[in-house]
Short mmCIF file of C-alpha atoms and ligand atoms in Angstrom, two decimals:
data_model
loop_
_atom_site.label_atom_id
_atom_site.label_comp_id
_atom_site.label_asym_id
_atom_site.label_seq_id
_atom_site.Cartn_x
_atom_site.Cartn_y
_atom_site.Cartn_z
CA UNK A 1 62.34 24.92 -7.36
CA UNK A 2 60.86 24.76 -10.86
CA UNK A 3 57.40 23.50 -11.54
CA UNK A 4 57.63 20.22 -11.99
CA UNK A 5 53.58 20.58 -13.91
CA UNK A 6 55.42 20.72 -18.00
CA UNK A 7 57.03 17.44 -16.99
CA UNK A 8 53.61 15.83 -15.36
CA UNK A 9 51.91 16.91 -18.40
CA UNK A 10 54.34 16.06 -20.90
CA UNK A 11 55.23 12.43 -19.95
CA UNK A 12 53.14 11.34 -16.85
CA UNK A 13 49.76 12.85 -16.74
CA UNK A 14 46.29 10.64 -17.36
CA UNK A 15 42.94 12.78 -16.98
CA UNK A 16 39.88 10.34 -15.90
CA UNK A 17 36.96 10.11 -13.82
CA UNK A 18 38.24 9.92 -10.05
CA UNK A 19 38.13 6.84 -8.29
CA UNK A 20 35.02 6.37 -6.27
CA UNK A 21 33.71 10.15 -7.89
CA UNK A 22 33.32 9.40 -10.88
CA UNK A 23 31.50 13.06 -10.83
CA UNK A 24 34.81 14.56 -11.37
CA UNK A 25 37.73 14.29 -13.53
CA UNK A 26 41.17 14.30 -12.44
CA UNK A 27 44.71 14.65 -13.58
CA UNK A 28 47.20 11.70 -12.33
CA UNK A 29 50.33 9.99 -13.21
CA UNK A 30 50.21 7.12 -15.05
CA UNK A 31 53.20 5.50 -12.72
CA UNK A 32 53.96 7.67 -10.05
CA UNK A 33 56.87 6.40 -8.67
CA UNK A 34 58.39 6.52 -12.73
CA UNK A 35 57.32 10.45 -12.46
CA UNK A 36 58.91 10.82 -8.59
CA UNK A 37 62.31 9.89 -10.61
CA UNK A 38 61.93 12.03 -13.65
CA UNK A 39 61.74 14.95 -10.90
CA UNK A 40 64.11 14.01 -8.77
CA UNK A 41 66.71 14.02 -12.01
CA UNK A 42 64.88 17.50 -13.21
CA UNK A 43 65.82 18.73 -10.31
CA UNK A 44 68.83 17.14 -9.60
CA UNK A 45 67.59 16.27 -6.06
CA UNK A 46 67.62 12.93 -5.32
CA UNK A 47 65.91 13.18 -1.60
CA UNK A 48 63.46 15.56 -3.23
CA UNK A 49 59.82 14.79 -1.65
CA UNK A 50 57.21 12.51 -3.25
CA UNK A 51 54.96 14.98 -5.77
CA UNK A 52 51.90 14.45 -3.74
CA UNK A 53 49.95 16.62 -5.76
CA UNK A 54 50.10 14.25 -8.33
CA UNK A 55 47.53 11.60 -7.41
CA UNK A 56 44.20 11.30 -5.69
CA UNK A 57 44.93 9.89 -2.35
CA UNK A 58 42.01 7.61 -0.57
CA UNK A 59 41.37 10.03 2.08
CA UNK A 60 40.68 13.13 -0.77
CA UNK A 61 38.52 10.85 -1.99
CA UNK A 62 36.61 9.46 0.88
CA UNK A 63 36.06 13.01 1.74
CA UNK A 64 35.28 13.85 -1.68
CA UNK A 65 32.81 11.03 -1.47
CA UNK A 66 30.91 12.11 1.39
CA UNK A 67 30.41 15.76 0.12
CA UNK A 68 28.77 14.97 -2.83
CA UNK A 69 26.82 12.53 -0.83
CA UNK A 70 25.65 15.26 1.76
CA UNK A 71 25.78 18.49 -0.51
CA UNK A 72 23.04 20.26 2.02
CA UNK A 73 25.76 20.77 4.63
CA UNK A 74 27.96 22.32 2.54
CA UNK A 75 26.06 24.56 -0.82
CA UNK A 76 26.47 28.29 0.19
CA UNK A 77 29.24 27.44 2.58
CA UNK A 78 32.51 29.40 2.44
CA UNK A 79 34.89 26.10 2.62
CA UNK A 80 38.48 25.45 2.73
CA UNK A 81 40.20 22.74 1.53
CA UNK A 82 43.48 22.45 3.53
CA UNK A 83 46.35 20.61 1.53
CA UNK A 84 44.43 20.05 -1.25
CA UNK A 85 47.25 18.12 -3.33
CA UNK A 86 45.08 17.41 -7.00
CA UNK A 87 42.00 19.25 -5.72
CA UNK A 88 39.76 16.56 -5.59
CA UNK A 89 37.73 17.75 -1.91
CA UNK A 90 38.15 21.56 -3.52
CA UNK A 91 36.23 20.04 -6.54
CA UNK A 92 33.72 18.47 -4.77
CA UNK A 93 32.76 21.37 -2.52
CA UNK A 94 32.23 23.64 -5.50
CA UNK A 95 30.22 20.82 -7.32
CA UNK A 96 27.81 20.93 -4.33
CA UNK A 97 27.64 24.51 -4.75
CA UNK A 98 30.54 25.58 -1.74
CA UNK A 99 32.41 28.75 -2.51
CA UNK A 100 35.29 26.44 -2.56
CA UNK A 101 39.22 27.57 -1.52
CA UNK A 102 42.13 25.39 -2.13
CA UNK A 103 45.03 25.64 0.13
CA UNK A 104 48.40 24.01 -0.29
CA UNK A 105 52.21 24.61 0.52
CA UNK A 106 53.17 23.35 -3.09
CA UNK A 107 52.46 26.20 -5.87
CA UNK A 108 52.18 23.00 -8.44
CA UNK A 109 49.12 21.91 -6.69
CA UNK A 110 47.63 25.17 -6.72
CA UNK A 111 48.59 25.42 -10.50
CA UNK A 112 47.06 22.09 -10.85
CA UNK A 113 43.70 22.37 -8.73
CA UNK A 114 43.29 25.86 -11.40
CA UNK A 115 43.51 23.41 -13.84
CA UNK A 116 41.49 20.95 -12.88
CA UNK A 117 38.44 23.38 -11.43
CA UNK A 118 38.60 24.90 -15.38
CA UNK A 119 38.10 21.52 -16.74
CA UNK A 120 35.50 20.53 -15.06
CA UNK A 121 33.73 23.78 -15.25
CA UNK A 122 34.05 24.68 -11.87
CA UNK A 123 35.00 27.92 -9.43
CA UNK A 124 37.71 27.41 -6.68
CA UNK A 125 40.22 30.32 -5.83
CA UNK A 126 43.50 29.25 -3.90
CA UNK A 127 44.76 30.37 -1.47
CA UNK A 128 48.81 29.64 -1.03
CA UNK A 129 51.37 28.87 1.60
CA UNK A 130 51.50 27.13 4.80
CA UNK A 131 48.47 28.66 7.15
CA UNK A 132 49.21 26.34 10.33
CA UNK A 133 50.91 28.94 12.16
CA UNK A 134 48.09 31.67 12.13
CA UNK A 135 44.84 31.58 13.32
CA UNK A 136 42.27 29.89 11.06
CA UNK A 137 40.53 32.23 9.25
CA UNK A 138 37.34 33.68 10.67
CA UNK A 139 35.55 34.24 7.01
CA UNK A 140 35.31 30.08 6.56
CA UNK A 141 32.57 28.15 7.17
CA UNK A 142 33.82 24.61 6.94
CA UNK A 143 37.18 23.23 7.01
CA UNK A 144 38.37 20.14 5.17
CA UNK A 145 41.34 18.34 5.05
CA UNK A 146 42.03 14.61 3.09
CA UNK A 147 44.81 12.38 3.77
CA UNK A 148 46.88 14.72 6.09
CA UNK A 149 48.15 11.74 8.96
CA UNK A 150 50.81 10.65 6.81
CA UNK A 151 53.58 12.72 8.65
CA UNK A 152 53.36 13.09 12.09
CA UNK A 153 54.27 16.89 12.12
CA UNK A 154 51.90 17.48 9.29
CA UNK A 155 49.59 15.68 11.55
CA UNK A 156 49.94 17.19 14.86
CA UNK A 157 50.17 20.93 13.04
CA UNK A 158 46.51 19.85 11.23
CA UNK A 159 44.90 18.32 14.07
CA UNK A 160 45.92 21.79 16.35
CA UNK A 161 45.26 24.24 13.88
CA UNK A 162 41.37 22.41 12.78
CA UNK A 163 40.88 22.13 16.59
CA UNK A 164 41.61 25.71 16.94
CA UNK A 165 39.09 26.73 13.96
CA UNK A 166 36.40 24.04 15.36
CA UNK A 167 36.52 25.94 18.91
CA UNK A 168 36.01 29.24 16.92
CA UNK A 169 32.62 27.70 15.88
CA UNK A 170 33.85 26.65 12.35
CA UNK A 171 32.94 23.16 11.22
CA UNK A 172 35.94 20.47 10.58
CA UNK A 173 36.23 17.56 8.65
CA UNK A 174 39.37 15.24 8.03
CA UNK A 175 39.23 12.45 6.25
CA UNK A 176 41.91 9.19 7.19
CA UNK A 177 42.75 5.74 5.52
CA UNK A 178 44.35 4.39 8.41
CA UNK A 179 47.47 6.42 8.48
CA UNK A 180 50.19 5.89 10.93
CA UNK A 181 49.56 9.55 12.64
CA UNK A 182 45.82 9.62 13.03
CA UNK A 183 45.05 11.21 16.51
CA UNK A 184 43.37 8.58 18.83
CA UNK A 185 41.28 11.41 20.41
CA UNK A 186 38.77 14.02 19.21
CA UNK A 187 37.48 12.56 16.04
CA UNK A 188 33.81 11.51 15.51
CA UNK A 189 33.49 9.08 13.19
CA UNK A 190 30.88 9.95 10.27
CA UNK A 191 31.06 7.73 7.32
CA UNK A 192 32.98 5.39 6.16
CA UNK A 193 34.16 4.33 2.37
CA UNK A 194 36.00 1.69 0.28
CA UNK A 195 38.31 3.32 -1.79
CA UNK A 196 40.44 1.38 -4.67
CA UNK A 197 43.91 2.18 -4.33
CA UNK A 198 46.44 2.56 -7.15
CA UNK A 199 48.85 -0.31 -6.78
CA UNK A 200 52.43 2.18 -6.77
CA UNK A 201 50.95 4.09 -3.97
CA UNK A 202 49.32 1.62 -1.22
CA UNK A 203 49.89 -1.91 -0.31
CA UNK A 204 46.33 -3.12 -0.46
CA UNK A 205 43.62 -2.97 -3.72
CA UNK A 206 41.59 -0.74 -1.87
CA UNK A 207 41.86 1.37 1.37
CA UNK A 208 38.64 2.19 3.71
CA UNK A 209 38.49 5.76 4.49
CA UNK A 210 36.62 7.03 7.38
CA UNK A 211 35.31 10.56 7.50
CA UNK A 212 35.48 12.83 10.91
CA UNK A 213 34.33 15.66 12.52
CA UNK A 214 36.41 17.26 15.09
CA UNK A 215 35.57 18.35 18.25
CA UNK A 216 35.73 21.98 19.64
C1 SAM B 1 48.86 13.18 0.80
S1 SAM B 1 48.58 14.70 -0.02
C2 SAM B 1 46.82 14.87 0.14
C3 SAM B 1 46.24 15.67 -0.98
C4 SAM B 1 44.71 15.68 -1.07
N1 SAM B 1 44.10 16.25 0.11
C5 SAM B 1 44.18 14.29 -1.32
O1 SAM B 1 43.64 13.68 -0.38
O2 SAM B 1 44.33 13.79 -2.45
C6 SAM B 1 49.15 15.93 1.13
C7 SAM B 1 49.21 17.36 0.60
O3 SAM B 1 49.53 18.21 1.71
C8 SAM B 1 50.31 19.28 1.25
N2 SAM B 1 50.93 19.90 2.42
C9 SAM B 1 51.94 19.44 3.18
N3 SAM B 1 52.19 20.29 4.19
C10 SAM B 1 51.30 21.31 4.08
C11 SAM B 1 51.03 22.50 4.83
N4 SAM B 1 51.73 22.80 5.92
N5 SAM B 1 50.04 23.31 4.42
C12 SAM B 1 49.32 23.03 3.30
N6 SAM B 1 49.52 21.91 2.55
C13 SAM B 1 50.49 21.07 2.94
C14 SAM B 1 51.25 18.61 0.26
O4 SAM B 1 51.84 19.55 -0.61
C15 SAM B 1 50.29 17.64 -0.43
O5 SAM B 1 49.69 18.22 -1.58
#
């Protein structure tokens, strides 16, 4: 598939402090359902997939939040940001002094989490494809994920695969805005926030995103 990231930045694409971390600066689209269509006619795809990379979702957020909030558990820490979409959790960890990996299926959020780290003078390295099928890797220290419940497969595949690296001793956070797929068992409950919402992507003004560990 081509990138879709000379469209985003040509037509869509509004840089600004991120909602609720103001800290950081991220790339969104202005309308994102406008910018869904323009790449669903680039592409000449009309079922293509929603370009998730291309907002901050409440959960990245949330998560982003509490990192910056607690940045003793995390400076020094080799951490992984798992579906990182924009980059904002990836961000955060290296602002609190993480050696910070993103992670994502989508090579445009990769492309756009480079971007992003290099304007707001931070390190993250990336680290591509879909890692859900392997074991975690043993060289992390924390795992993070932001908004994954959203899809139930997505969700079941996530909440297995951070179990797995929790029981290996690794420490797990997920961060969840209510979605339809968040498991009812093994999450502890750490913090919660209220996130505003952009009005294209949720039905309410604001979301409230609760931040987990999960259990070994
Ligand atoms: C709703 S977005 C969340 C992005 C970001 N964490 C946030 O909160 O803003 C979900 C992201 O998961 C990515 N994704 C979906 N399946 C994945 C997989 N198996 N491995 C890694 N990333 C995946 C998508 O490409 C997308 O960027």
């Amino acid at each position: 598939m081509p990138s879709l990231l000379g469209l985003f930045f040509d037509r869509f694409a509004r840089l600004a402090p991120a909602l609720l971390v103001p800290e950081l600066r991220l790339w969104s689209a202005q309308d994102l359902t406008a910018f869904w269509e323009a790449c669903q006619a680039a592409t000449s795809n009309p079922t293509l997939e929603l370009p998730y990379w291309a907002v901050v979702w409440p959960g990245g957020a949330g998560l982003a939040r509490y990192l910056l909030d607690h940045p003793d558990m995390f400076e020094g820490k080799k951490v992984l940001d798992l579906a990182a979409g924009s980059g904002i959790v990836a961000l955060a960890a290296a602002r609190v002094g993480a050696i910070s990996t993103a992670n994502d299926i989508d090579p445009d959020a990769l492309e756009l989490c480079r971007l992003a780290s290099q304007i707001n003078g931070l390190q993250i390295t990336d680290l591509p494809g879909d890692l859900l099928d392997r074991d975690p890797p043993s060289w992390f220290h924390v795992i993070l994920a932001g908004d994954v419940f959203y899809e139930q497969r997505l969700a079941e595949r996530c909440m297995r695969w951070m179990r797995m690296a929790a029981r290996a001793g690794l420490s797990c956070l997920v961060a969840d805005a209510g979605r339809r797929y968040r498991p009812q068992v093994g999450l502890t409950p750490l913090a919660s926030y209220t996130v505003p919402t952009l009005p294209e992507v949720e039905t309410t003004a604001a979301k409230e995103v609760t931040v987990y560990e999960i259990g070994r």
